[in-house]
Amino acid sequence: MRERTMKLSMRFYFEPYETEKQIGVTIVDDNQWEPDEEFFLKLSMVSGEDSAEMKLGRTSIMEITILNDDEPGTFQFEKRGHLVKESCGNALLSIIRQNGADGDVTIKYKTIDKSAIGGKDYEGGEGEIEFKHGETQRDIKVPIIDDMEVEKDESFEVELYDINNGAKLGKITRTAVTITNDDEFNSIMSKILLMSNANMDSMRVHNDTWAQQFKDAMVVNGGDIENASMGDYVMHLLTFPFKIIFSIIPLLVWRVDGLASLSLSQ
């Protein structure tokens, strides 16, 4: 506790028939929380001609107590529970300050393992969070470890347990954090993407094959015009309609297979 000593001397004169006087003492408001403080006022006689005929009464010393009216506030978690994904990175836990915001306040906190284990599922331990004068909300960050393994939902708790400068803890001094597993969802999405890529590759191969077959149907002797004979030209003209028909058939098959594979992947 701080001890401060300051002497202040004042003189008061009573006129004839005057029976009462008031003494004024200035109180300094520093806007910082501190315990109630006391100081004393003491009356003493001033030597003079009439001092022999005067005397002090019983109450010549008075104790004055300064009551602190700077409220640092009440601190607690904003919610009793938090739900976070395993891939979120950090769990943000809000602490709120109510019923006053005077002065700097430091709060200690610690994590408590439940089904979630510190160092395996999250980075736990102990720490401090500081509120500056006038601050009414701050967040605790708890890193969540994403192990990319399919597992059940797990939980841990965070507790506020020590506070200074006359501040108080509220009703919600513990909050539960539940880590929901999203690895199974990510695994399903990866499989769907792989199947979609396979379907796209299959469509690309069929498309290239059909395009080449259509080109072959349009030319004489498979494109080797220099070595084509008159018979090749005659046969090309006779069979041209059938070449066009059979070159379109693979396109229809590809469309049916492609739609079937896409529906299966969904």
mmCIF file of C-alpha atoms in Angstrom:
data_model
loop_
_atom_site.group_PDB
_atom_site.id
_atom_site.type_symbol
_atom_site.label_atom_id
_atom_site.label_comp_id
_atom_site.label_asym_id
_atom_site.label_seq_id
_atom_site.Cartn_x
_atom_site.Cartn_y
_atom_site.Cartn_z
ATOM 1 C CA MET A 1 0.000 0.000 0.000
ATOM 2 C CA ARG A 2 1.309 3.442 -0.898
ATOM 3 C CA GLU A 3 2.025 5.869 1.947
ATOM 4 C CA ARG A 4 1.897 9.579 1.246
ATOM 5 C CA THR A 5 2.560 12.310 3.800
ATOM 6 C CA MET A 6 1.895 15.981 3.123
ATOM 7 C CA LYS A 7 1.667 18.724 5.744
ATOM 8 C CA LEU A 8 -0.579 21.699 5.173
ATOM 9 C CA SER A 9 -0.766 24.565 7.637
ATOM 10 C CA MET A 10 -3.583 27.120 7.716
ATOM 11 C CA ARG A 11 -4.624 29.799 10.230
ATOM 12 C CA PHE A 12 -8.197 30.736 11.094
ATOM 13 C CA TYR A 13 -9.339 33.722 13.131
ATOM 14 C CA PHE A 14 -12.607 33.944 15.009
ATOM 15 C CA GLU A 15 -14.181 37.366 15.294
ATOM 16 C CA PRO A 16 -15.942 38.385 18.526
ATOM 17 C CA TYR A 17 -19.139 36.375 18.991
ATOM 18 C CA GLU A 18 -18.257 34.116 16.001
ATOM 19 C CA THR A 19 -18.867 30.487 16.975
ATOM 20 C CA GLU A 20 -18.293 28.446 13.817
ATOM 21 C CA LYS A 21 -15.993 28.266 10.799
ATOM 22 C CA GLN A 22 -15.598 25.800 7.922
ATOM 23 C CA ILE A 23 -12.327 24.417 6.669
ATOM 24 C CA GLY A 24 -12.061 23.480 2.966
ATOM 25 C CA VAL A 25 -9.727 20.710 1.762
ATOM 26 C CA THR A 26 -9.425 19.953 -1.982
ATOM 27 C CA ILE A 27 -9.667 16.277 -2.971
ATOM 28 C CA VAL A 28 -7.835 15.278 -6.174
ATOM 29 C CA ASP A 29 -9.723 12.922 -8.540
ATOM 30 C CA ASP A 30 -7.082 10.895 -10.417
ATOM 31 C CA ASN A 31 -9.470 8.544 -12.356
ATOM 32 C CA GLN A 32 -7.501 5.523 -11.131
ATOM 33 C CA TRP A 33 -8.866 2.839 -8.883
ATOM 34 C CA GLU A 34 -7.154 2.628 -5.490
ATOM 35 C CA PRO A 35 -8.194 1.540 -2.003
ATOM 36 C CA ASP A 36 -9.977 3.954 0.325
ATOM 37 C CA GLU A 37 -7.469 6.407 1.804
ATOM 38 C CA GLU A 38 -7.349 8.444 5.003
ATOM 39 C CA PHE A 39 -5.737 11.625 6.251
ATOM 40 C CA PHE A 40 -5.988 13.683 9.459
ATOM 41 C CA LEU A 41 -6.778 17.295 10.397
ATOM 42 C CA LYS A 42 -5.357 18.550 13.647
ATOM 43 C CA LEU A 43 -6.211 21.798 15.436
ATOM 44 C CA SER A 44 -3.605 23.587 17.510
ATOM 45 C CA MET A 45 -3.552 26.889 19.414
ATOM 46 C CA VAL A 46 -1.637 29.911 18.130
ATOM 47 C CA SER A 47 0.383 31.575 20.855
ATOM 48 C CA GLY A 48 -0.680 35.106 21.690
ATOM 49 C CA GLU A 49 -2.055 37.422 24.333
ATOM 50 C CA ASP A 50 -5.367 35.560 24.705
ATOM 51 C CA SER A 51 -4.009 32.050 24.360
ATOM 52 C CA ALA A 52 -3.907 31.560 28.108
ATOM 53 C CA GLU A 53 -7.675 31.979 28.293
ATOM 54 C CA MET A 54 -8.441 29.552 25.398
ATOM 55 C CA LYS A 55 -8.253 25.798 25.175
ATOM 56 C CA LEU A 56 -9.016 23.078 22.649
ATOM 57 C CA GLY A 57 -12.024 20.802 23.031
ATOM 58 C CA ARG A 58 -12.133 17.039 22.998
ATOM 59 C CA THR A 59 -12.266 16.711 19.189
ATOM 60 C CA SER A 60 -9.110 18.480 18.082
ATOM 61 C CA ILE A 61 -8.054 15.722 15.659
ATOM 62 C CA MET A 62 -10.304 14.476 12.860
ATOM 63 C CA GLU A 63 -9.769 11.507 10.527
ATOM 64 C CA ILE A 64 -11.058 11.946 6.960
ATOM 65 C CA THR A 65 -11.577 8.945 4.669
ATOM 66 C CA ILE A 66 -11.559 9.339 0.872
ATOM 67 C CA LEU A 67 -13.905 6.755 -0.623
ATOM 68 C CA ASN A 68 -12.858 5.548 -4.061
ATOM 69 C CA ASP A 69 -15.595 6.092 -6.652
ATOM 70 C CA ASP A 70 -13.543 5.044 -9.707
ATOM 71 C CA GLU A 71 -15.004 1.671 -10.697
ATOM 72 C CA PRO A 72 -12.635 -0.588 -12.687
ATOM 73 C CA GLY A 73 -15.557 -2.781 -13.732
ATOM 74 C CA THR A 74 -16.628 -6.403 -13.797
ATOM 75 C CA PHE A 75 -15.026 -8.835 -16.270
ATOM 76 C CA GLN A 76 -16.416 -12.037 -17.773
ATOM 77 C CA PHE A 77 -16.626 -14.057 -20.977
ATOM 78 C CA GLU A 78 -19.216 -12.873 -23.475
ATOM 79 C CA LYS A 79 -20.564 -16.412 -24.007
ATOM 80 C CA ARG A 80 -20.568 -19.671 -22.061
ATOM 81 C CA GLY A 81 -19.673 -21.728 -25.128
ATOM 82 C CA HIS A 82 -17.943 -21.402 -28.485
ATOM 83 C CA LEU A 83 -18.145 -23.647 -31.561
ATOM 84 C CA VAL A 84 -15.151 -23.584 -33.932
ATOM 85 C CA LYS A 85 -13.993 -25.627 -36.918
ATOM 86 C CA GLU A 86 -10.744 -27.549 -36.731
ATOM 87 C CA SER A 87 -9.477 -25.605 -39.739
ATOM 88 C CA CYS A 88 -10.364 -22.152 -38.317
ATOM 89 C CA GLY A 89 -6.786 -21.360 -37.220
ATOM 90 C CA ASN A 90 -7.627 -19.555 -33.948
ATOM 91 C CA ALA A 91 -10.549 -19.639 -31.521
ATOM 92 C CA LEU A 92 -11.469 -16.045 -30.559
ATOM 93 C CA LEU A 93 -12.924 -15.777 -27.042
ATOM 94 C CA SER A 94 -14.327 -12.343 -26.155
ATOM 95 C CA ILE A 95 -14.026 -10.875 -22.657
ATOM 96 C CA ILE A 96 -16.340 -7.965 -21.833
ATOM 97 C CA ARG A 97 -16.001 -5.228 -19.205
ATOM 98 C CA GLN A 98 -19.130 -3.891 -17.516
ATOM 99 C CA ASN A 99 -20.128 -1.513 -14.692
ATOM 100 C CA GLY A 100 -17.087 0.740 -15.041
ATOM 101 C CA ALA A 101 -13.955 1.149 -17.137
ATOM 102 C CA ASP A 102 -11.517 3.158 -14.963
ATOM 103 C CA GLY A 103 -7.847 2.256 -14.857
ATOM 104 C CA ASP A 104 -5.700 -0.529 -16.271
ATOM 105 C CA VAL A 105 -6.663 -4.090 -15.341
ATOM 106 C CA THR A 106 -4.799 -7.364 -15.936
ATOM 107 C CA ILE A 107 -6.575 -10.745 -15.946
ATOM 108 C CA LYS A 108 -4.978 -14.174 -15.864
ATOM 109 C CA TYR A 109 -6.456 -17.113 -17.738
ATOM 110 C CA LYS A 110 -5.703 -20.805 -18.279
ATOM 111 C CA THR A 111 -6.924 -23.634 -20.485
ATOM 112 C CA ILE A 112 -8.374 -26.870 -19.103
ATOM 113 C CA ASP A 113 -8.242 -30.114 -21.099
ATOM 114 C CA LYS A 114 -11.445 -32.076 -21.613
ATOM 115 C CA SER A 115 -11.759 -34.405 -24.595
ATOM 116 C CA ALA A 116 -9.423 -32.052 -26.498
ATOM 117 C CA ILE A 117 -5.774 -32.252 -25.395
ATOM 118 C CA GLY A 118 -3.451 -29.269 -25.246
ATOM 119 C CA GLY A 119 -0.501 -29.616 -27.613
ATOM 120 C CA LYS A 120 -2.371 -32.186 -29.728
ATOM 121 C CA ASP A 121 -5.703 -30.567 -30.584
ATOM 122 C CA TYR A 122 -4.988 -26.971 -29.539
ATOM 123 C CA GLU A 123 -2.184 -24.875 -28.051
ATOM 124 C CA GLY A 124 -3.135 -24.425 -24.414
ATOM 125 C CA GLY A 125 -1.513 -23.103 -21.264
ATOM 126 C CA GLU A 126 -1.711 -19.944 -19.157
ATOM 127 C CA GLY A 127 -1.566 -16.293 -20.084
ATOM 128 C CA GLU A 128 -2.549 -12.723 -19.242
ATOM 129 C CA ILE A 129 -4.702 -10.172 -21.015
ATOM 130 C CA GLU A 130 -4.568 -6.463 -20.193
ATOM 131 C CA PHE A 131 -7.361 -3.921 -20.454
ATOM 132 C CA LYS A 132 -6.280 -0.309 -20.806
ATOM 133 C CA HIS A 133 -8.223 2.549 -19.224
ATOM 134 C CA GLY A 134 -11.552 2.835 -21.050
ATOM 135 C CA GLU A 135 -11.316 -0.511 -22.912
ATOM 136 C CA THR A 136 -14.496 -2.579 -22.635
ATOM 137 C CA GLN A 137 -13.775 -5.663 -24.781
ATOM 138 C CA ARG A 138 -10.773 -7.779 -25.745
ATOM 139 C CA ASP A 139 -10.269 -11.227 -27.291
ATOM 140 C CA ILE A 140 -8.192 -14.222 -26.232
ATOM 141 C CA LYS A 141 -6.735 -16.155 -29.178
ATOM 142 C CA VAL A 142 -6.315 -19.900 -28.745
ATOM 143 C CA PRO A 143 -4.587 -21.625 -31.729
ATOM 144 C CA ILE A 144 -6.425 -24.727 -32.996
ATOM 145 C CA ILE A 145 -4.310 -27.573 -34.451
ATOM 146 C CA ASP A 146 -5.641 -29.042 -37.712
ATOM 147 C CA ASP A 147 -4.327 -32.626 -37.862
ATOM 148 C CA MET A 148 -6.197 -33.548 -41.113
ATOM 149 C CA GLU A 149 -7.526 -36.715 -39.455
ATOM 150 C CA VAL A 150 -11.179 -37.724 -39.250
ATOM 151 C CA GLU A 151 -12.185 -37.753 -35.567
ATOM 152 C CA LYS A 152 -15.060 -36.895 -33.239
ATOM 153 C CA ASP A 153 -15.826 -33.391 -31.982
ATOM 154 C CA GLU A 154 -13.616 -32.432 -29.016
ATOM 155 C CA SER A 155 -13.754 -29.726 -26.357
ATOM 156 C CA PHE A 156 -11.695 -27.807 -23.806
ATOM 157 C CA GLU A 157 -12.342 -24.928 -21.394
ATOM 158 C CA VAL A 158 -10.767 -21.549 -20.691
ATOM 159 C CA GLU A 159 -11.004 -20.040 -17.198
ATOM 160 C CA LEU A 160 -10.454 -16.511 -15.841
ATOM 161 C CA TYR A 161 -9.005 -16.826 -12.360
ATOM 162 C CA ASP A 162 -7.037 -13.776 -11.200
ATOM 163 C CA ILE A 163 -7.613 -10.035 -11.546
ATOM 164 C CA ASN A 164 -5.975 -6.922 -10.082
ATOM 165 C CA ASN A 165 -6.578 -3.244 -9.257
ATOM 166 C CA GLY A 166 -9.850 -3.843 -7.451
ATOM 167 C CA ALA A 167 -11.725 -5.203 -10.477
ATOM 168 C CA LYS A 168 -14.132 -8.119 -10.114
ATOM 169 C CA LEU A 169 -14.879 -11.266 -12.067
ATOM 170 C CA GLY A 170 -18.449 -11.715 -13.276
ATOM 171 C CA LYS A 171 -20.635 -14.805 -13.480
ATOM 172 C CA ILE A 172 -19.179 -16.308 -16.678
ATOM 173 C CA THR A 173 -15.583 -17.030 -15.695
ATOM 174 C CA ARG A 174 -15.414 -20.267 -17.735
ATOM 175 C CA THR A 175 -16.228 -20.878 -21.365
ATOM 176 C CA ALA A 176 -16.293 -24.188 -23.244
ATOM 177 C CA VAL A 177 -14.741 -24.441 -26.712
ATOM 178 C CA THR A 178 -15.956 -27.278 -28.957
ATOM 179 C CA ILE A 179 -13.784 -28.167 -31.960
ATOM 180 C CA THR A 180 -15.939 -29.583 -34.767
ATOM 181 C CA ASN A 181 -14.234 -31.950 -37.175
ATOM 182 C CA ASP A 182 -14.371 -30.907 -40.849
ATOM 183 C CA ASP A 183 -11.775 -33.386 -42.180
ATOM 184 C CA GLU A 184 -14.500 -35.806 -43.392
ATOM 185 C CA PHE A 185 -16.135 -33.036 -45.432
ATOM 186 C CA ASN A 186 -12.782 -32.080 -46.958
ATOM 187 C CA SER A 187 -12.110 -35.732 -47.846
ATOM 188 C CA ILE A 188 -15.466 -36.055 -49.662
ATOM 189 C CA MET A 189 -14.842 -32.831 -51.564
ATOM 190 C CA SER A 190 -11.410 -34.071 -52.645
ATOM 191 C CA LYS A 191 -12.912 -37.322 -53.990
ATOM 192 C CA ILE A 192 -15.572 -35.410 -55.937
ATOM 193 C CA LEU A 193 -12.921 -33.169 -57.487
ATOM 194 C CA LEU A 194 -10.812 -36.196 -58.497
ATOM 195 C CA MET A 195 -13.810 -37.892 -60.112
ATOM 196 C CA SER A 196 -14.743 -34.672 -61.905
ATOM 197 C CA ASN A 197 -11.221 -34.317 -63.260
ATOM 198 C CA ALA A 198 -11.306 -37.943 -64.486
ATOM 199 C CA ASN A 199 -14.610 -37.291 -66.249
ATOM 200 C CA MET A 200 -13.209 -34.183 -67.901
ATOM 201 C CA ASP A 201 -10.163 -36.130 -69.109
ATOM 202 C CA SER A 202 -12.433 -38.829 -70.511
ATOM 203 C CA MET A 203 -14.536 -36.267 -72.355
ATOM 204 C CA ARG A 204 -11.430 -34.615 -73.757
ATOM 205 C CA VAL A 205 -10.142 -37.960 -75.163
ATOM 206 C CA HIS A 206 -13.526 -38.794 -76.725
ATOM 207 C CA ASN A 207 -13.775 -35.339 -78.203
ATOM 208 C CA ASP A 208 -10.338 -35.599 -79.816
ATOM 209 C CA THR A 209 -11.150 -39.104 -81.191
ATOM 210 C CA TRP A 210 -14.496 -38.021 -82.666
ATOM 211 C CA ALA A 211 -12.984 -34.896 -84.261
ATOM 212 C CA GLN A 212 -10.255 -36.945 -85.931
ATOM 213 C CA GLN A 213 -12.791 -39.517 -87.160
ATOM 214 C CA PHE A 214 -14.967 -36.770 -88.637
ATOM 215 C CA LYS A 215 -11.956 -35.315 -90.468
ATOM 216 C CA ASP A 216 -11.059 -38.772 -91.870
ATOM 217 C CA ALA A 217 -14.611 -39.149 -93.233
ATOM 218 C CA MET A 218 -14.253 -35.904 -95.208
ATOM 219 C CA VAL A 219 -11.062 -36.759 -97.126
ATOM 220 C CA VAL A 220 -10.166 -39.322 -99.799
ATOM 221 C CA ASN A 221 -7.942 -42.292 -98.975
ATOM 222 C CA GLY A 222 -7.527 -41.214 -95.344
ATOM 223 C CA GLY A 223 -5.932 -37.945 -96.421
ATOM 224 C CA ASP A 224 -3.276 -39.490 -98.655
ATOM 225 C CA ILE A 225 -4.443 -37.717 -101.813
ATOM 226 C CA GLU A 226 -1.177 -38.122 -103.752
ATOM 227 C CA ASN A 227 -1.429 -41.940 -103.724
ATOM 228 C CA ALA A 228 -5.223 -42.053 -104.236
ATOM 229 C CA SER A 229 -6.482 -43.845 -107.360
ATOM 230 C CA MET A 230 -9.597 -43.275 -109.422
ATOM 231 C CA GLY A 231 -11.201 -46.203 -107.612
ATOM 232 C CA ASP A 232 -10.523 -44.472 -104.259
ATOM 233 C CA TYR A 233 -12.372 -41.375 -105.455
ATOM 234 C CA VAL A 234 -15.330 -43.455 -106.706
ATOM 235 C CA MET A 235 -15.568 -45.391 -103.418
ATOM 236 C CA HIS A 236 -15.281 -42.138 -101.437
ATOM 237 C CA LEU A 237 -18.249 -40.657 -103.295
ATOM 238 C CA LEU A 238 -20.335 -43.823 -102.846
ATOM 239 C CA THR A 239 -19.555 -44.282 -99.160
ATOM 240 C CA PHE A 240 -19.418 -40.605 -98.110
ATOM 241 C CA PRO A 241 -22.945 -40.502 -96.568
ATOM 242 C CA PHE A 242 -22.215 -43.638 -94.526
ATOM 243 C CA LYS A 243 -18.854 -42.226 -93.336
ATOM 244 C CA ILE A 244 -20.599 -39.110 -92.050
ATOM 245 C CA ILE A 245 -23.251 -41.168 -90.227
ATOM 246 C CA PHE A 246 -20.738 -43.485 -88.536
ATOM 247 C CA SER A 247 -18.458 -40.565 -87.556
ATOM 248 C CA ILE A 248 -21.396 -38.977 -85.619
ATOM 249 C CA ILE A 249 -22.274 -42.169 -83.697
ATOM 250 C CA PRO A 250 -19.259 -41.915 -81.274
ATOM 251 C CA LEU A 251 -20.414 -38.386 -80.317
ATOM 252 C CA LEU A 252 -23.805 -39.712 -79.226
ATOM 253 C CA VAL A 253 -22.168 -42.497 -77.202
ATOM 254 C CA TRP A 254 -19.832 -39.990 -75.546
ATOM 255 C CA ARG A 255 -22.735 -37.790 -74.496
ATOM 256 C CA VAL A 256 -24.558 -40.714 -72.853
ATOM 257 C CA ASP A 257 -21.410 -41.965 -71.055
ATOM 258 C CA GLY A 258 -20.478 -38.456 -69.940
ATOM 259 C CA LEU A 259 -23.892 -37.745 -68.425
ATOM 260 C CA ALA A 260 -23.938 -41.144 -66.683
ATOM 261 C CA SER A 261 -20.508 -40.646 -65.140
ATOM 262 C CA LEU A 262 -21.376 -37.152 -63.939
ATOM 263 C CA SER A 263 -24.575 -38.379 -62.292
ATOM 264 C CA LEU A 264 -22.661 -41.165 -60.544
ATOM 265 C CA SER A 265 -20.022 -38.734 -59.214
ATOM 266 C CA GLN A 266 -22.755 -36.581 -57.652
#
